[in-house]
PDB file of C-alpha atoms in Angstrom:
ATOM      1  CA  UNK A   1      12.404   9.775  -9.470  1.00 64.00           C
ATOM      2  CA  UNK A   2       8.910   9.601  -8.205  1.00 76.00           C
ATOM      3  CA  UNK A   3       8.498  10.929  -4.926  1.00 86.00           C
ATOM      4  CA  UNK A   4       4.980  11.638  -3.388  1.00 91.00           C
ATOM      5  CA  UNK A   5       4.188  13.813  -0.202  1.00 93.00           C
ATOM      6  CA  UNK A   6       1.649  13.949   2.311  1.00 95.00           C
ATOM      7  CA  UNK A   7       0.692  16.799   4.361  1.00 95.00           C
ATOM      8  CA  UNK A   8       0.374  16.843   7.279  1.00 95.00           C
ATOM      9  CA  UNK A   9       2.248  13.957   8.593  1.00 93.00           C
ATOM     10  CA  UNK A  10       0.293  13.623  11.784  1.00 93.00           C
ATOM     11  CA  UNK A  11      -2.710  15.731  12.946  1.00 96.00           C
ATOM     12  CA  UNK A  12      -4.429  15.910  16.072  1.00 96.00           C
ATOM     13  CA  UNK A  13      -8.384  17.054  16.002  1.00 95.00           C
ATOM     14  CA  UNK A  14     -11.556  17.411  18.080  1.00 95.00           C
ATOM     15  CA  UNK A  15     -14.263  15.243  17.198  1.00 96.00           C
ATOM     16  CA  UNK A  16     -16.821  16.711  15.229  1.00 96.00           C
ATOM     17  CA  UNK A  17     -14.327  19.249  13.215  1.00 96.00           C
ATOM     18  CA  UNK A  18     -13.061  18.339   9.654  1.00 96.00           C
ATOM     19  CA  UNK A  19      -9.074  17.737   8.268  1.00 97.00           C
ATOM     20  CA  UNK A  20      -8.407  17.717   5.012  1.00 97.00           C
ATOM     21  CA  UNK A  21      -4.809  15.558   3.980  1.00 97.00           C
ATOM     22  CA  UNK A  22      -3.057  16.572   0.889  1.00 97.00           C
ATOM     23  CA  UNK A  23      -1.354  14.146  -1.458  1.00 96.00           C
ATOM     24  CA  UNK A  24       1.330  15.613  -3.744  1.00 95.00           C
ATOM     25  CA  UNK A  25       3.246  13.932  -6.851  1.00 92.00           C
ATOM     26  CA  UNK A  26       6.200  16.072  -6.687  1.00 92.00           C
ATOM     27  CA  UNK A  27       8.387  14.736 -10.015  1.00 87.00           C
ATOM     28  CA  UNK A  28       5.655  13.230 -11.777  1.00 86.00           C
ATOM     29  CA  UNK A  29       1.781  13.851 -12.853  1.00 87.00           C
ATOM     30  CA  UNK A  30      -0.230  10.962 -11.532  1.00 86.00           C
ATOM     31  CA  UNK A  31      -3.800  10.220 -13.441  1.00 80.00           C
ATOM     32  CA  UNK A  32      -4.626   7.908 -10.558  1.00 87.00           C
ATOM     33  CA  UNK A  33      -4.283   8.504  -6.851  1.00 91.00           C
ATOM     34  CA  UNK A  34      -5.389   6.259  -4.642  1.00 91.00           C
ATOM     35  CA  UNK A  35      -6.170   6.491  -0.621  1.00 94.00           C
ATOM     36  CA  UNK A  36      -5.689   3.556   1.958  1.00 93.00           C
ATOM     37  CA  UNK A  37      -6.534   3.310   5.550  1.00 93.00           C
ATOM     38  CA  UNK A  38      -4.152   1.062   7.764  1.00 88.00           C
ATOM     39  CA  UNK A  39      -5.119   0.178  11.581  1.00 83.00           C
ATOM     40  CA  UNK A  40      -2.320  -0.724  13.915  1.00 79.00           C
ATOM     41  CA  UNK A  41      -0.988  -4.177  12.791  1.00 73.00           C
ATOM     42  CA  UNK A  42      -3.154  -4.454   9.882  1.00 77.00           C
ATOM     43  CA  UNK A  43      -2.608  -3.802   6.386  1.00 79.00           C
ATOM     44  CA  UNK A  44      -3.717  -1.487   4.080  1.00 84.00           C
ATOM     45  CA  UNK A  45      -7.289  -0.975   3.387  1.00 88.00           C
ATOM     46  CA  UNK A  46      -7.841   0.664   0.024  1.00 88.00           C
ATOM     47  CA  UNK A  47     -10.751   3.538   0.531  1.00 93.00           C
ATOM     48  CA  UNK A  48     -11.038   5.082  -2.856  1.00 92.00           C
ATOM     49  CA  UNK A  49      -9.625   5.279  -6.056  1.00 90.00           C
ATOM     50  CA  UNK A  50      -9.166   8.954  -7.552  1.00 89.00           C
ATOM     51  CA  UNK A  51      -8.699  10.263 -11.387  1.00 85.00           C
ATOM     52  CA  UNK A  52      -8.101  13.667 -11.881  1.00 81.00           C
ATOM     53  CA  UNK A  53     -10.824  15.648 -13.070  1.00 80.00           C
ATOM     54  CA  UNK A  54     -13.585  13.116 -12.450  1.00 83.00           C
ATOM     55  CA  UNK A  55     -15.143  11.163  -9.016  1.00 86.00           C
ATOM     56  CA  UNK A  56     -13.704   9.892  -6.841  1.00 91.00           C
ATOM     57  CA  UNK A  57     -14.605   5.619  -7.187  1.00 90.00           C
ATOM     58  CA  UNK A  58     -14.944   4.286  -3.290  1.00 93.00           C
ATOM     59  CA  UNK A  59     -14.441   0.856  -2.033  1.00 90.00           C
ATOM     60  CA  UNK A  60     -17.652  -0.778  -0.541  1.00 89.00           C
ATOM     61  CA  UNK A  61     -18.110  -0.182   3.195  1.00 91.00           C
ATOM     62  CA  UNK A  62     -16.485   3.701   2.428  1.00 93.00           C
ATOM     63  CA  UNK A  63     -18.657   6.319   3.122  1.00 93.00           C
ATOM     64  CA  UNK A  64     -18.225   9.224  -0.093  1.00 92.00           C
ATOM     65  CA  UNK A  65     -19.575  11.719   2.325  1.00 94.00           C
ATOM     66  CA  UNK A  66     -17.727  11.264   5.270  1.00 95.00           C
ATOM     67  CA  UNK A  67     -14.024  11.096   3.253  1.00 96.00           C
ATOM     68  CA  UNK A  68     -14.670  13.562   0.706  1.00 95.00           C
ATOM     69  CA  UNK A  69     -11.887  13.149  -1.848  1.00 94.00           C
ATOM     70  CA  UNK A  70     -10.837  16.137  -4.456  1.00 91.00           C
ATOM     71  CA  UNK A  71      -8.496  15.319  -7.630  1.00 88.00           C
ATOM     72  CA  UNK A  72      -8.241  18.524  -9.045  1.00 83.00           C
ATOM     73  CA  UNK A  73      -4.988  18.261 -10.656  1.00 89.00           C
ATOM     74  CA  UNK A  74      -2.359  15.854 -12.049  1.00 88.00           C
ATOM     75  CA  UNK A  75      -0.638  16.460  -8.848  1.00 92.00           C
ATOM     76  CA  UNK A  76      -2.876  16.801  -5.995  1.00 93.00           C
ATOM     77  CA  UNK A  77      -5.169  14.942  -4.505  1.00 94.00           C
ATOM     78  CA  UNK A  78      -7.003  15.835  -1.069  1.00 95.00           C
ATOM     79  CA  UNK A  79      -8.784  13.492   1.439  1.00 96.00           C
ATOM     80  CA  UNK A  80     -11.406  15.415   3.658  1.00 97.00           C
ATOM     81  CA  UNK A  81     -12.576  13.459   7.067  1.00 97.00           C
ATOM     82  CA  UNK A  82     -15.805  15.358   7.739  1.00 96.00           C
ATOM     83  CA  UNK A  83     -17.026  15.492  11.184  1.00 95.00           C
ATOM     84  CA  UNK A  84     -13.887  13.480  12.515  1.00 96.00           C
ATOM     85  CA  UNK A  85     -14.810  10.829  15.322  1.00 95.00           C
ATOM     86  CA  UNK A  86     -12.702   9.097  17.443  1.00 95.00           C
ATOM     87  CA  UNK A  87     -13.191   5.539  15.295  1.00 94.00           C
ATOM     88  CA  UNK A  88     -11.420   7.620  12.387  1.00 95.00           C
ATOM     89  CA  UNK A  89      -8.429   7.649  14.122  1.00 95.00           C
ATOM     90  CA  UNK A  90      -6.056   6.285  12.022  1.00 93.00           C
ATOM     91  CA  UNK A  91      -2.898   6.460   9.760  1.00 93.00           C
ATOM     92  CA  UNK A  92      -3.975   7.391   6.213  1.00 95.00           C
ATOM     93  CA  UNK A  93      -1.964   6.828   3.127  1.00 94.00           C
ATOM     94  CA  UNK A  94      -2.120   8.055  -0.294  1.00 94.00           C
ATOM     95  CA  UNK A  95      -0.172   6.630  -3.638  1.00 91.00           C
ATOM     96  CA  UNK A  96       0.129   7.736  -7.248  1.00 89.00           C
ATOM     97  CA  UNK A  97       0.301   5.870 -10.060  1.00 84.00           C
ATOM     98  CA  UNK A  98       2.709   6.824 -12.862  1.00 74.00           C
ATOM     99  CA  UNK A  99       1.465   6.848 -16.285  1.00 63.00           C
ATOM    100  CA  UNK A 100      -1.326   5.037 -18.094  1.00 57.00           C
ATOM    101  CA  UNK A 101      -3.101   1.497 -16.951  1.00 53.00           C
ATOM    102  CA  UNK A 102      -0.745  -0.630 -17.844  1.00 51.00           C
ATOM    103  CA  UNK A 103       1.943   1.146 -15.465  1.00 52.00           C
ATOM    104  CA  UNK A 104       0.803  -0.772 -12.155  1.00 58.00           C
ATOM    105  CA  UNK A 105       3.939   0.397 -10.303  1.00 69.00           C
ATOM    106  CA  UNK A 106       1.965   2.678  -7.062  1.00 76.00           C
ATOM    107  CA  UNK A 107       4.609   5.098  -5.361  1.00 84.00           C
ATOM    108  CA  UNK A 108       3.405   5.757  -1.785  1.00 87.00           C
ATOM    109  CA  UNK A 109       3.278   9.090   0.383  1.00 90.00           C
ATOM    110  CA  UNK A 110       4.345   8.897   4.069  1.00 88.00           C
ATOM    111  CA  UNK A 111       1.313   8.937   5.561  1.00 91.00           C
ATOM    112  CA  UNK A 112      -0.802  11.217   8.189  1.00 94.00           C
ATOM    113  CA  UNK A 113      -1.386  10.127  10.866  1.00 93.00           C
ATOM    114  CA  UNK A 114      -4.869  10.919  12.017  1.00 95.00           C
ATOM    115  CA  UNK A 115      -5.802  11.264  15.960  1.00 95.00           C
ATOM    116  CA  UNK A 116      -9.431  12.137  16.901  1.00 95.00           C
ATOM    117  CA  UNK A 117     -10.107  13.147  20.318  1.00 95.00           C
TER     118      UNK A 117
ATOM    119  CA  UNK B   1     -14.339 -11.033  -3.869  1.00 85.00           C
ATOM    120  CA  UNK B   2     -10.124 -10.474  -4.274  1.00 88.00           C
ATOM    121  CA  UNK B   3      -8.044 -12.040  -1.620  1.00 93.00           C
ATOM    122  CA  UNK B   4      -4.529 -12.089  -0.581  1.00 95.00           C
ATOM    123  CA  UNK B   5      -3.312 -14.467   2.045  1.00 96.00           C
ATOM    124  CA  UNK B   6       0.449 -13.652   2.977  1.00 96.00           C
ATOM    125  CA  UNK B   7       1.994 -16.626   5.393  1.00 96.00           C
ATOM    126  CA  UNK B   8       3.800 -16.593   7.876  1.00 96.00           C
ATOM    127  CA  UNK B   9       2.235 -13.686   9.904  1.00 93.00           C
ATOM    128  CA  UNK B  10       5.127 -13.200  12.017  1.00 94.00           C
ATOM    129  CA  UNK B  11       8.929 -14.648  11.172  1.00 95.00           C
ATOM    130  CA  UNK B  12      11.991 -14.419  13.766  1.00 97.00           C
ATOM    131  CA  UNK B  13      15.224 -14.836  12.569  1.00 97.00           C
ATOM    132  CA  UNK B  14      19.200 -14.264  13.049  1.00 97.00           C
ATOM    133  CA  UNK B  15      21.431 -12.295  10.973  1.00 97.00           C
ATOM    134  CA  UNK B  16      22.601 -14.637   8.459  1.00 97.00           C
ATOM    135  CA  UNK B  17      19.507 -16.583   7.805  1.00 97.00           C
ATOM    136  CA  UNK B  18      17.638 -17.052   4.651  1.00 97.00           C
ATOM    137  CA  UNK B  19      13.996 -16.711   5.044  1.00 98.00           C
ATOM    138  CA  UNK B  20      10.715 -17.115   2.701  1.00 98.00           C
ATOM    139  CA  UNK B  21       7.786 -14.976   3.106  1.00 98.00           C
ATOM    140  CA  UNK B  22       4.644 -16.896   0.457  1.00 98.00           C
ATOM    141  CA  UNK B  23       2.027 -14.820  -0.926  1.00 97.00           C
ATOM    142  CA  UNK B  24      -0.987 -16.701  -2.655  1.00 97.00           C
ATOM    143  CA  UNK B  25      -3.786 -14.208  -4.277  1.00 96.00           C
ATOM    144  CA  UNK B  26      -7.573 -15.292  -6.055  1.00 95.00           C
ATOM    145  CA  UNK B  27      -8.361 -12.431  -7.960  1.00 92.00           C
ATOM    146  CA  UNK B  28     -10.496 -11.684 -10.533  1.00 91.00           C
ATOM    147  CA  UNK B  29      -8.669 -10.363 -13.708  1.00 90.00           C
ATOM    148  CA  UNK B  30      -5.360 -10.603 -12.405  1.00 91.00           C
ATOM    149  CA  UNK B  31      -2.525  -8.352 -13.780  1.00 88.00           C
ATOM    150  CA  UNK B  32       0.428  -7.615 -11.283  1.00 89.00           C
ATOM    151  CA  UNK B  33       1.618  -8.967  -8.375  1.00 92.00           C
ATOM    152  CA  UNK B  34       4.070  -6.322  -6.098  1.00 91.00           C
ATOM    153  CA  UNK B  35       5.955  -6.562  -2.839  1.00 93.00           C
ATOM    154  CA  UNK B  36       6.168  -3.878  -0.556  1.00 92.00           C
ATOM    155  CA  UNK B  37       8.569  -2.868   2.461  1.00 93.00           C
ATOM    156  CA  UNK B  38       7.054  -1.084   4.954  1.00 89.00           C
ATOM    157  CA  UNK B  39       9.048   0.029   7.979  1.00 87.00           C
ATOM    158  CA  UNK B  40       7.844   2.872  10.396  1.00 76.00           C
ATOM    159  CA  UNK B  41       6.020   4.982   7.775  1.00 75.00           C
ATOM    160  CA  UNK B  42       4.301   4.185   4.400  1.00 78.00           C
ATOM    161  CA  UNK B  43       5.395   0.980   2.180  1.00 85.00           C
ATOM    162  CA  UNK B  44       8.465   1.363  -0.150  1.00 85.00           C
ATOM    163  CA  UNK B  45       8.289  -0.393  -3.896  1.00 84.00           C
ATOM    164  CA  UNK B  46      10.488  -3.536  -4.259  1.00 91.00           C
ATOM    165  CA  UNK B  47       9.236  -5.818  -7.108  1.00 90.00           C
ATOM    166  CA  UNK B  48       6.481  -6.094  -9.407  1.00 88.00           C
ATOM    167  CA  UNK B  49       5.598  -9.193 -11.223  1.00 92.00           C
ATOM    168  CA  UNK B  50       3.580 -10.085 -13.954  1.00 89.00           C
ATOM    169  CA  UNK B  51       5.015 -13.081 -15.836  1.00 88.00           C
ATOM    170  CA  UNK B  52       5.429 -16.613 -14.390  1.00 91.00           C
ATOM    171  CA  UNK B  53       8.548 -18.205 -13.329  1.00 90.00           C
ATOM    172  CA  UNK B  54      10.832 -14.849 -14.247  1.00 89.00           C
ATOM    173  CA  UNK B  55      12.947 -14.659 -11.142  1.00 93.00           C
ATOM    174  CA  UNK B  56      13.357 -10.743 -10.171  1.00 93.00           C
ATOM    175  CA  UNK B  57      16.512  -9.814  -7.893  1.00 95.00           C
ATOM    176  CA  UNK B  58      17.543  -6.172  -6.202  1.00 94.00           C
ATOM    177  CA  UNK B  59      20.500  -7.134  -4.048  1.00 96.00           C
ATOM    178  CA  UNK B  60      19.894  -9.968  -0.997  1.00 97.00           C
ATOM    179  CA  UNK B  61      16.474 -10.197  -2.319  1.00 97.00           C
ATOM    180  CA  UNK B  62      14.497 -12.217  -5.026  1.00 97.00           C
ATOM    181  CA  UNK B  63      11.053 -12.603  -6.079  1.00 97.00           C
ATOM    182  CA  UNK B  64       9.225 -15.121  -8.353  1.00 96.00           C
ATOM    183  CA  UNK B  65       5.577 -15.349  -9.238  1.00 96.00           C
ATOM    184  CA  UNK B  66       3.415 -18.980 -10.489  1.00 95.00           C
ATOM    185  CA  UNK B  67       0.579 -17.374 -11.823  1.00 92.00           C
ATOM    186  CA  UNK B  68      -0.495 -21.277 -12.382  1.00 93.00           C
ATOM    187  CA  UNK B  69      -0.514 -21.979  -8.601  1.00 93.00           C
ATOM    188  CA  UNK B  70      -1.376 -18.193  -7.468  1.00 95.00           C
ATOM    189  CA  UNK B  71       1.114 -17.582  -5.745  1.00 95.00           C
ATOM    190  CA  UNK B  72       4.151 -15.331  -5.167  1.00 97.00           C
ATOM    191  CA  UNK B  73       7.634 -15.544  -2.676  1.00 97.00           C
ATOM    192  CA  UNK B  74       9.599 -13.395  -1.310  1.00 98.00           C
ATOM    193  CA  UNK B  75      13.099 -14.615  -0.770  1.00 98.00           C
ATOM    194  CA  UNK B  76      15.931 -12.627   1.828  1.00 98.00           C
ATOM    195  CA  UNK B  77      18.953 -14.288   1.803  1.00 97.00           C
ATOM    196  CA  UNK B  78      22.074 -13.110   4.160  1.00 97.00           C
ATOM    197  CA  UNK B  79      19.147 -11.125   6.965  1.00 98.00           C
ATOM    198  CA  UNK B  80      20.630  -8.117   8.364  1.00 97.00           C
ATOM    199  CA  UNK B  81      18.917  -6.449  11.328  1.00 96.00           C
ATOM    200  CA  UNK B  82      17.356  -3.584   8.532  1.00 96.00           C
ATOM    201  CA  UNK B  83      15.756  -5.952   6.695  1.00 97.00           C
ATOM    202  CA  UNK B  84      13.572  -6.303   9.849  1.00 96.00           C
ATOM    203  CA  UNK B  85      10.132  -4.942   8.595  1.00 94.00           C
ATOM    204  CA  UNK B  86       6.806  -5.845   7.341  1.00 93.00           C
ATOM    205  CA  UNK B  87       6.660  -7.015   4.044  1.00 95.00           C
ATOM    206  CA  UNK B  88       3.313  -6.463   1.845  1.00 93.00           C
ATOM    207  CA  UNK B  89       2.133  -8.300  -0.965  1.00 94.00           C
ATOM    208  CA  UNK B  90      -0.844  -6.478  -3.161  1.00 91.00           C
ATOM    209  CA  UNK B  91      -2.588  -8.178  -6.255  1.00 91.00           C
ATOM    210  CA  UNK B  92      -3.321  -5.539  -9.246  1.00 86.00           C
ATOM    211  CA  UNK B  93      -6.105  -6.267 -11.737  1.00 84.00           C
ATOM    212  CA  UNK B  94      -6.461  -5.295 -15.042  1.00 79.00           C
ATOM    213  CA  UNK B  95      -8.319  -2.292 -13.894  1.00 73.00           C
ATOM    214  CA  UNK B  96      -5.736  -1.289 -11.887  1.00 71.00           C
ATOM    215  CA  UNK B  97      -7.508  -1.900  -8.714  1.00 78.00           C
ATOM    216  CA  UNK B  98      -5.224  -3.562  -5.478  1.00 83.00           C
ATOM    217  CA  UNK B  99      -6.048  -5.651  -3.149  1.00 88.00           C
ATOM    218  CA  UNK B 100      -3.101  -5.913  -0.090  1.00 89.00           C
ATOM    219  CA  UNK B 101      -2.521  -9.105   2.004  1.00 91.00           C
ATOM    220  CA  UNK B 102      -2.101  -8.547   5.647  1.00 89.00           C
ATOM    221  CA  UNK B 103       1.721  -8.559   5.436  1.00 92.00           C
ATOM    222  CA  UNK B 104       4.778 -10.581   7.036  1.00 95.00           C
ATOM    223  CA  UNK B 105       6.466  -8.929   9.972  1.00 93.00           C
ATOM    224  CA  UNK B 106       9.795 -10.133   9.917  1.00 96.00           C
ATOM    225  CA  UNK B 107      12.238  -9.532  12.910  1.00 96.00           C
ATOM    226  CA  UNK B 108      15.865 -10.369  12.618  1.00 97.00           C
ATOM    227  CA  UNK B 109      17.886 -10.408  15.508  1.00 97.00           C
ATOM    228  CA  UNK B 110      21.860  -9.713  15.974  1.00 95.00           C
TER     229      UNK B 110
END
């Protein structure tokens, strides 16, 4: 199997505090995580790209110190929102990849929803 | 820059029907094609494609890619009312980085 997790699966905040979202392989060890952003009725917006052990690589338009992003093991990733505004209200989805490159097969979490008030 | 155009947006259909959701990508270093099923929470796996004119099947449903003509469909043959959803198409480079079109909603009605 390859089953991921996501914890919490919906979060409510106050503006200006911080929530960190866990991302769990939980039959597998995943060298690659990655972390999307989806709007209602739009797709998936890929934020950043995670290996374990090293940086975190972000997409352009994503700021690296506003979702702080942690790999710190083969299976766990975390995404940080730092001082949470309303605009990052959102539902926020991690994957893992299985394997090396080559193994382009992404298993998804089930998302957190993220509501900033 | 990467782009994946998935047409139609929005499909309606009746149980029964055979429908055809078209996925065309321009991407830089192309590698994979996938299709995705995404129904109230986060997008489950249905095919991935990397070779041209291999048809893949699970079931009611069938994929192809024409990595000639960039593009990718997704056929449903036989709709039932859970195959209502929205379906998502992502391009994978070599790298290993995706870029997702913005999906098909399909609806199919009793």
């Amino acid at each position: 199997g390859a089953v991921v997790s996501q914890h919490p699966s919906w979060v409510i905040c106050k503006s200006g505090t911080s929530v960190k979202i866990e991302c769990r392989s939980l039959d597998f060890q995943a060298t690659t995580m990655f972390w999307y952003r989806q709007f209602p009725k739009q797709s998936l917006m890929l934020m950043a790209t995670s290996n374990e052990g090293s940086k975190a690589t972000y997409e352009q338009g994503v700021e690296k110190d506003k979702f702080l992003i942690n790999h710190a093991s083969l299976t766990l990733s975390t995404l940080t929102v730092t001082s949470a505004h309303p605009e990052d209200s959102s539902f926020y989805i991690c994957s893992a990849r299985k394997g090396l490159a080559g193994a382009y097969e992404q298993y998804f979490g089930p998302g957190t929803r993220l509501t900033v008030t | 820059e990467d782009k994946v155009v998935q047409s139609p947006l929005s499909l309606v259909v009746h149980e029964g029907d055979t429908v055809t959701l078209n996925c065309s990508y321009e991407v830089t270093n192309f590698r994979s094609l996938l299709w995705y099923k995404q129904e109230k929470k986060a997008p489950t796996f249905l095919f991935m494609l990397t070779s041209s004119g291999i048809e893949k099947k699970s079931g009611r449903l069938s994929s192809i890619l024409d990595k000639k003509e960039l593009f990718s469909i997704l056929n449903i043959t036989a709709t039932q009312t859970g195959d209502s959803a929205i379906y998502l198409c992502a391009s994978f480079t070599n790298a290993g980085k995706s870029t997702f079109g913005d999906g098909t909603t399909l609806t199919v009605k009793p």
